[in-house]
XYZ file of C-alpha atoms in Angstrom:
465
model
C 37.218 77.206 -14.705
C 34.306 74.918 -16.960
C 34.682 74.572 -20.439
C 33.504 72.074 -23.257
C 35.819 71.020 -26.276
C 36.535 69.495 -29.118
C 40.106 68.899 -30.555
C 40.717 67.263 -34.071
C 44.242 67.592 -35.240
C 46.818 66.174 -37.144
C 49.415 66.469 -34.868
C 47.651 64.854 -32.401
C 47.470 61.151 -32.526
C 44.017 60.881 -33.642
C 42.871 62.425 -30.065
C 39.315 64.000 -30.885
C 38.379 66.058 -26.551
C 36.085 66.611 -25.688
C 35.842 66.924 -21.665
C 32.145 66.994 -20.979
C 33.176 65.911 -17.349
C 34.085 68.834 -16.809
C 30.466 70.709 -17.572
C 29.637 69.296 -13.913
C 29.974 71.386 -10.564
C 33.597 72.173 -9.327
C 33.308 69.714 -6.918
C 33.592 66.903 -9.070
C 37.315 67.641 -10.124
C 40.618 69.432 -9.844
C 42.449 70.575 -12.707
C 46.023 70.084 -12.553
C 49.629 70.777 -14.282
C 51.724 67.481 -15.579
C 53.722 65.983 -13.875
C 57.013 65.796 -15.474
C 59.251 62.531 -15.915
C 62.759 61.977 -16.317
C 62.375 59.496 -19.626
C 59.675 58.477 -20.733
C 59.511 54.997 -23.033
C 56.887 53.467 -23.813
C 57.715 49.476 -22.898
C 54.257 47.897 -23.784
C 51.366 49.543 -26.079
C 48.515 48.212 -27.154
C 47.715 48.241 -30.806
C 44.829 46.730 -31.517
C 43.085 49.099 -29.001
C 44.484 52.540 -30.952
C 42.883 51.147 -34.184
C 40.087 50.489 -32.224
C 39.846 54.356 -31.143
C 40.679 55.460 -33.756
C 44.099 56.764 -32.968
C 46.711 57.081 -35.002
C 48.869 53.791 -33.839
C 52.006 53.601 -35.380
C 52.518 57.570 -34.327
C 51.409 57.230 -30.851
C 54.335 54.271 -30.427
C 57.427 56.086 -32.219
C 56.361 59.312 -30.634
C 53.886 59.432 -28.072
C 55.653 58.411 -24.918
C 55.851 61.878 -23.227
C 51.693 61.734 -23.510
C 51.140 58.623 -22.652
C 53.670 59.256 -18.882
C 52.138 62.786 -18.865
C 55.137 64.102 -18.945
C 53.629 66.637 -21.688
C 49.718 67.079 -22.338
C 48.036 66.044 -26.483
C 45.816 69.295 -27.682
C 42.728 69.585 -25.781
C 43.166 67.654 -22.259
C 41.360 67.695 -19.879
C 44.267 67.634 -17.413
C 41.474 66.700 -13.842
C 41.703 64.421 -11.078
C 38.445 63.482 -10.537
C 37.243 63.779 -6.878
C 34.949 60.404 -5.038
C 34.428 59.365 -1.906
C 33.881 55.480 -0.930
C 33.608 52.530 1.704
C 36.855 50.967 1.682
C 36.535 47.687 3.774
C 32.631 49.132 5.144
C 34.552 51.694 6.631
C 33.879 55.417 4.603
C 36.252 57.544 3.495
C 36.890 60.941 1.422
C 39.026 59.478 -1.362
C 39.868 60.661 -5.251
C 42.191 60.084 -6.960
C 45.714 60.210 -5.621
C 47.591 59.346 -8.880
C 46.252 59.645 -12.082
C 45.260 61.987 -14.922
C 41.812 62.480 -16.591
C 43.199 63.687 -19.752
C 39.922 63.812 -21.406
C 37.383 62.289 -23.010
C 38.339 60.486 -26.097
C 35.473 61.129 -29.414
C 35.903 57.716 -32.014
C 35.067 58.735 -35.359
C 31.640 56.437 -33.984
C 30.455 58.880 -31.781
C 32.037 56.708 -28.721
C 33.139 58.098 -25.908
C 36.267 57.023 -23.695
C 37.645 58.120 -20.563
C 42.147 58.960 -21.413
C 42.996 57.992 -17.851
C 47.124 58.187 -17.370
C 47.270 56.198 -13.644
C 50.580 56.502 -11.427
C 50.961 60.022 -12.921
C 51.615 61.684 -10.025
C 50.556 63.320 -6.624
C 47.039 64.990 -7.157
C 44.938 67.250 -4.525
C 43.915 63.235 -3.721
C 47.388 62.100 -2.800
C 46.467 61.462 1.112
C 50.681 62.102 1.558
C 51.295 60.098 -1.445
C 53.413 60.231 -4.088
C 51.342 59.440 -6.975
C 53.231 57.028 -8.779
C 53.324 53.429 -9.715
C 55.728 50.910 -10.176
C 55.995 49.100 -13.288
C 54.937 45.225 -11.697
C 51.651 46.770 -10.762
C 50.736 48.497 -14.393
C 51.734 45.602 -16.049
C 49.555 43.197 -13.989
C 46.535 45.750 -14.675
C 47.974 45.140 -18.416
C 47.471 41.762 -18.874
C 44.727 40.935 -16.824
C 42.302 43.623 -17.911
C 42.718 42.633 -22.028
C 42.522 38.696 -20.287
C 39.622 40.138 -19.339
C 38.391 41.542 -22.480
C 39.691 38.509 -24.364
C 36.889 36.723 -22.030
C 34.366 38.921 -22.857
C 33.787 40.449 -19.466
C 32.745 44.308 -19.270
C 35.920 45.591 -18.201
C 38.607 49.175 -18.415
C 41.500 48.624 -20.706
C 45.066 49.210 -21.211
C 46.581 51.275 -24.007
C 50.236 51.277 -23.178
C 52.144 50.916 -19.920
C 55.131 53.539 -20.301
C 58.188 53.779 -18.406
C 59.185 57.140 -16.476
C 62.442 57.335 -16.285
C 61.933 58.054 -12.182
C 62.793 55.279 -9.699
C 60.050 55.538 -6.568
C 60.436 54.044 -3.219
C 58.162 51.667 -2.052
C 59.495 48.557 0.069
C 62.695 49.258 -1.721
C 63.480 51.023 -5.342
C 61.681 50.010 -8.460
C 61.027 51.750 -11.559
C 58.190 53.363 -12.522
C 55.900 53.401 -15.388
C 52.377 54.568 -15.730
C 49.483 53.278 -17.595
C 47.555 54.092 -19.600
C 43.998 53.194 -18.975
C 40.953 53.422 -20.834
C 36.967 53.388 -20.188
C 33.790 53.631 -20.716
C 33.849 56.726 -17.592
C 35.150 56.760 -14.464
C 32.402 57.214 -12.876
C 31.661 54.888 -9.659
C 29.305 54.316 -6.463
C 31.646 56.844 -5.115
C 31.827 59.033 -7.149
C 27.674 59.908 -5.835
C 28.763 58.908 -1.783
C 31.142 61.822 -2.196
C 28.593 64.363 -4.313
C 25.854 63.501 -1.482
C 27.635 63.702 1.696
C 29.997 66.608 0.319
C 27.167 68.353 -1.750
C 24.047 70.188 -2.390
C 20.858 68.529 -3.698
C 21.699 70.035 -6.460
C 24.972 68.114 -7.498
C 23.447 64.846 -6.663
C 20.986 65.658 -9.531
C 23.236 67.307 -11.350
C 25.868 64.049 -11.305
C 22.605 61.684 -11.902
C 21.779 63.462 -14.967
C 25.487 63.501 -16.372
C 25.566 59.944 -15.940
C 22.164 59.352 -17.817
C 22.907 61.139 -20.792
C 26.538 60.017 -21.306
C 25.473 56.512 -20.460
C 22.155 55.573 -20.771
C 20.028 58.005 -22.779
C 17.026 56.394 -22.994
C 16.090 56.079 -19.670
C 15.513 59.328 -19.579
C 12.322 59.441 -20.096
C 11.303 56.894 -17.970
C 8.555 58.434 -15.304
C 11.108 58.308 -12.622
C 14.440 58.279 -14.459
C 16.688 58.544 -11.239
C 14.713 55.078 -10.065
C 15.175 53.945 -13.472
C 19.095 54.528 -13.437
C 19.239 52.237 -10.253
C 17.395 49.478 -11.623
C 19.842 49.848 -14.850
C 22.820 50.183 -12.804
C 21.899 46.882 -10.622
C 21.548 44.574 -14.066
C 25.009 45.407 -15.289
C 26.229 44.926 -12.149
C 24.428 41.446 -11.460
C 25.328 40.302 -15.096
C 28.772 41.260 -14.537
C 29.334 39.555 -10.856
C 28.114 36.408 -12.899
C 30.722 36.223 -15.390
C 33.405 36.867 -12.268
C 31.612 34.285 -10.706
C 31.578 31.723 -13.858
C 35.004 32.029 -14.563
C 36.264 31.968 -11.431
C 37.734 35.637 -11.182
C 38.318 37.695 -7.482
C 38.795 40.846 -7.579
C 40.081 41.247 -4.313
C 38.860 45.031 -3.302
C 34.965 45.066 -4.066
C 35.628 48.927 -2.324
C 32.586 50.662 -3.462
C 35.209 53.190 -5.570
C 35.564 49.926 -7.330
C 32.186 49.807 -8.543
C 31.038 51.631 -11.759
C 28.156 52.747 -12.928
C 28.659 51.463 -16.203
C 29.290 47.727 -15.530
C 32.616 47.714 -16.088
C 35.724 45.762 -14.367
C 38.192 48.663 -12.930
C 41.670 48.499 -10.377
C 43.273 45.879 -10.826
C 45.075 45.240 -7.493
C 45.004 42.376 -5.627
C 43.473 39.999 -8.106
C 43.357 36.671 -9.657
C 41.367 33.969 -11.063
C 40.747 31.056 -8.822
C 42.945 27.563 -9.617
C 41.327 25.174 -7.160
C 37.555 25.845 -6.169
C 36.819 27.007 -2.927
C 34.329 29.652 -2.338
C 35.878 31.147 0.748
C 39.456 32.597 -1.707
C 40.719 35.860 -1.286
C 43.388 37.149 -3.136
C 44.052 39.801 -0.850
C 46.467 40.349 1.936
C 44.825 42.983 4.392
C 41.465 40.869 3.084
C 42.042 38.972 6.955
C 38.154 38.772 7.276
C 37.257 37.523 4.009
C 34.864 39.712 3.209
C 35.339 39.594 -0.082
C 35.803 36.356 -0.997
C 35.058 35.320 -3.792
C 31.772 33.541 -2.470
C 30.926 36.664 -1.107
C 31.089 38.439 -4.779
C 27.493 38.579 -5.390
C 26.586 39.958 -1.492
C 28.902 42.365 -1.846
C 27.988 44.168 -5.252
C 24.335 44.221 -3.394
C 25.654 45.264 -0.334
C 27.872 48.620 -2.967
C 24.811 49.406 -4.592
C 22.885 49.781 -1.341
C 24.978 53.019 -1.069
C 24.259 53.722 -4.152
C 20.184 53.820 -3.578
C 21.054 55.645 -0.575
C 22.952 58.761 -2.615
C 20.113 58.298 -4.592
C 17.648 58.921 -2.293
C 16.817 62.791 -2.361
C 16.920 62.981 -5.830
C 14.080 59.928 -6.338
C 11.705 61.099 -4.065
C 10.639 63.841 -2.386
C 9.094 62.319 0.672
C 11.857 60.371 2.413
C 9.856 57.347 2.570
C 8.733 56.751 -0.310
C 12.211 57.920 -1.982
C 12.825 54.552 0.671
C 9.875 52.329 -0.596
C 11.122 53.019 -4.512
C 14.303 51.828 -3.726
C 14.235 49.016 -2.045
C 11.464 47.559 -4.365
C 14.683 47.772 -6.698
C 17.599 46.720 -4.224
C 15.231 43.339 -3.953
C 15.369 42.439 -7.546
C 19.019 41.967 -6.862
C 19.289 38.119 -6.475
C 16.156 37.144 -8.811
C 18.423 39.448 -10.919
C 21.935 38.178 -10.477
C 20.501 34.208 -10.257
C 19.542 35.115 -13.878
C 22.241 36.264 -15.124
C 24.485 33.298 -13.060
C 22.856 30.378 -14.160
C 22.583 31.278 -17.698
C 26.442 31.911 -17.776
C 26.529 28.146 -15.923
C 23.840 25.925 -17.982
C 26.385 27.588 -21.021
C 29.687 26.053 -19.278
C 27.596 23.116 -18.903
C 26.223 22.825 -22.861
C 22.940 23.680 -21.893
C 21.291 25.968 -24.249
C 17.934 26.707 -22.732
C 16.283 26.499 -19.331
C 15.390 22.991 -17.624
C 13.810 22.421 -13.758
C 16.680 20.642 -12.441
C 19.947 22.474 -14.560
C 20.090 24.774 -11.021
C 20.337 21.625 -8.574
C 22.561 19.944 -11.619
C 24.896 23.377 -11.772
C 25.657 23.472 -7.817
C 26.370 19.971 -8.028
C 28.865 19.764 -9.598
C 30.301 22.503 -7.473
C 29.808 21.627 -3.817
C 31.311 17.893 -6.179
C 35.063 19.813 -6.946
C 34.945 22.063 -3.437
C 34.814 18.314 -1.817
C 37.474 17.164 -4.198
C 39.803 20.410 -4.677
C 38.921 19.974 -8.274
C 40.836 23.035 -10.604
C 37.601 25.307 -11.843
C 39.022 26.128 -15.418
C 40.348 23.054 -15.888
C 37.357 21.088 -14.798
C 34.820 22.410 -17.330
C 38.132 22.358 -19.453
C 38.332 18.664 -19.401
C 34.207 18.240 -19.708
C 34.482 20.509 -22.413
C 37.250 18.505 -24.393
C 35.283 15.205 -23.222
C 38.716 14.392 -20.880
C 38.285 12.442 -18.101
C 41.951 12.887 -15.914
C 43.140 10.814 -13.386
C 42.360 13.042 -11.020
C 39.707 12.814 -7.534
C 37.303 14.466 -8.535
C 36.819 12.429 -12.123
C 37.374 9.314 -10.081
C 34.881 9.465 -7.636
C 32.038 7.624 -8.003
C 29.793 11.101 -6.984
C 30.829 12.077 -10.024
C 30.095 9.273 -12.562
C 26.382 9.359 -10.801
C 26.614 13.302 -12.163
C 27.668 12.772 -15.056
C 24.910 10.197 -16.008
C 22.108 12.802 -15.149
C 24.297 15.581 -17.202
C 23.892 13.410 -20.050
C 20.583 12.447 -19.759
C 19.876 16.189 -19.640
C 21.890 16.581 -22.723
C 20.163 14.117 -24.166
C 16.631 16.941 -23.938
C 18.190 19.154 -26.726
C 17.602 18.963 -30.074
C 21.754 18.263 -30.584
C 24.313 15.742 -30.669
C 26.867 15.191 -27.845
C 29.524 16.966 -30.250
C 28.078 19.865 -31.058
C 26.976 20.361 -27.066
C 30.937 20.219 -26.632
C 31.668 22.602 -29.270
C 29.519 25.249 -27.764
C 31.141 24.382 -24.108
C 34.336 25.118 -25.779
C 33.548 27.530 -26.871
C 33.094 29.550 -23.380
C 35.134 27.189 -21.624
C 38.589 29.016 -21.649
C 41.342 26.621 -21.887
C 43.729 29.382 -20.732
C 43.469 31.673 -17.713
C 46.204 33.610 -16.501
C 47.216 32.014 -13.727
C 48.047 33.942 -10.975
C 52.032 32.607 -10.442
C 52.365 32.372 -13.596
C 51.272 35.953 -14.820
C 54.245 37.447 -11.397
C 56.485 34.900 -13.316
C 55.877 36.914 -16.227
C 56.110 40.137 -14.705
C 59.045 39.923 -12.883
C 61.271 38.553 -15.758
C 59.839 41.965 -17.973
C 61.221 43.975 -14.392
C 64.731 42.187 -15.346
C 65.048 42.853 -17.764
C 62.858 39.955 -20.687
C 59.654 40.027 -21.709
C 59.718 37.247 -23.641
C 57.548 35.413 -21.276
C 54.863 38.418 -20.471
C 54.928 38.600 -24.490
C 54.014 35.260 -25.084
C 51.235 34.886 -21.789
C 49.356 37.958 -23.341
C 49.237 36.339 -26.502
C 48.064 33.585 -25.213
C 45.329 35.102 -23.174
C 44.249 37.417 -25.931
C 42.496 34.056 -27.534
C 41.909 31.819 -24.603
């Protein structure tokens, strides 16, 4: 069934739904009934985000547990699981929302559109034998990491709430069940386009591309070839996103094509982490034994994923396959230069360099090589530079660093700023704190055991890094 509804009621906690995704061909989703839970209770609530979405924060926090757990549905809810595919560690698979329910596209008073998704809400037709449920710990992890990313000005999905279900789920042991309410510009993925290209008709690929353009990039509708413009725009968004990841030492861990959004938001916080000691080979996924998704490989994997996106678009880029490939290749070849422009812009700012200089890239790369050679902490090194501090460690006490520092000071002197002004700029972009993995795990374990105080303290600190 296809429908498009708009609902605004006083008893709907402020939710106003316009379910445009359901205007796509039926192959892209399955309508499902809500999965009941035993005793829903909100354990953490994002009031700031609720206010940003024009929701009734007080009522939703006090009375919205049944909705935020998927036990009940608000008026006008969509209740769908989205279908998509994807390359997981380079292997193509049919996927889909195996444990998530899209309850609608909420429209703010300013006309902004956001997906409201319940992650861990129960079994769907795409669950592939799983129970569709989620444990409290991983949902708390996504909540705190996504909010930390947002505070660092990195495009990301966000978390409105974590709601305990009162049910026990079984993994290696019995765990408390929970549902995360995820907010996203949309859940359109590279994998959604791969699914359309693999299992649908040409008309399905075109319908999806037109929908993505209208929803995210309506300004390219009038381009000579809007589908080439879509590829180029998504490439730009992803290049900028990965550059921001690299600049703060963030490692996603699982850059499968189903985890790359068309909107350019970071999505799906599984085995991710912020790097401690700078090492380009660092991985944070126990199953990534080959280092495919290591920190240093993330830009190349983004380019690989974008190539899969381009392949899905080929039939609508041009009716002649050779011409379609030529046009797409012309866009894909831009990725290295586009990414490097974003990356070095981010890194210049971290070193207080406010306009490009001929030797900047060499200066940045030399510092990173010294950091890796001396096992330096990534975040603390840049923060120490910003604070004007020189800790007694291998890096800062090495003769090579002192030589680098001299070159850096000479570069700073070329700017029309004092050293103090430069350091202030650096402080504004180099975080003093990041969600250190061991502390995140400790805070989550304590939360699960009944003491949320450390988690709450970390969340407060990380929102002003």
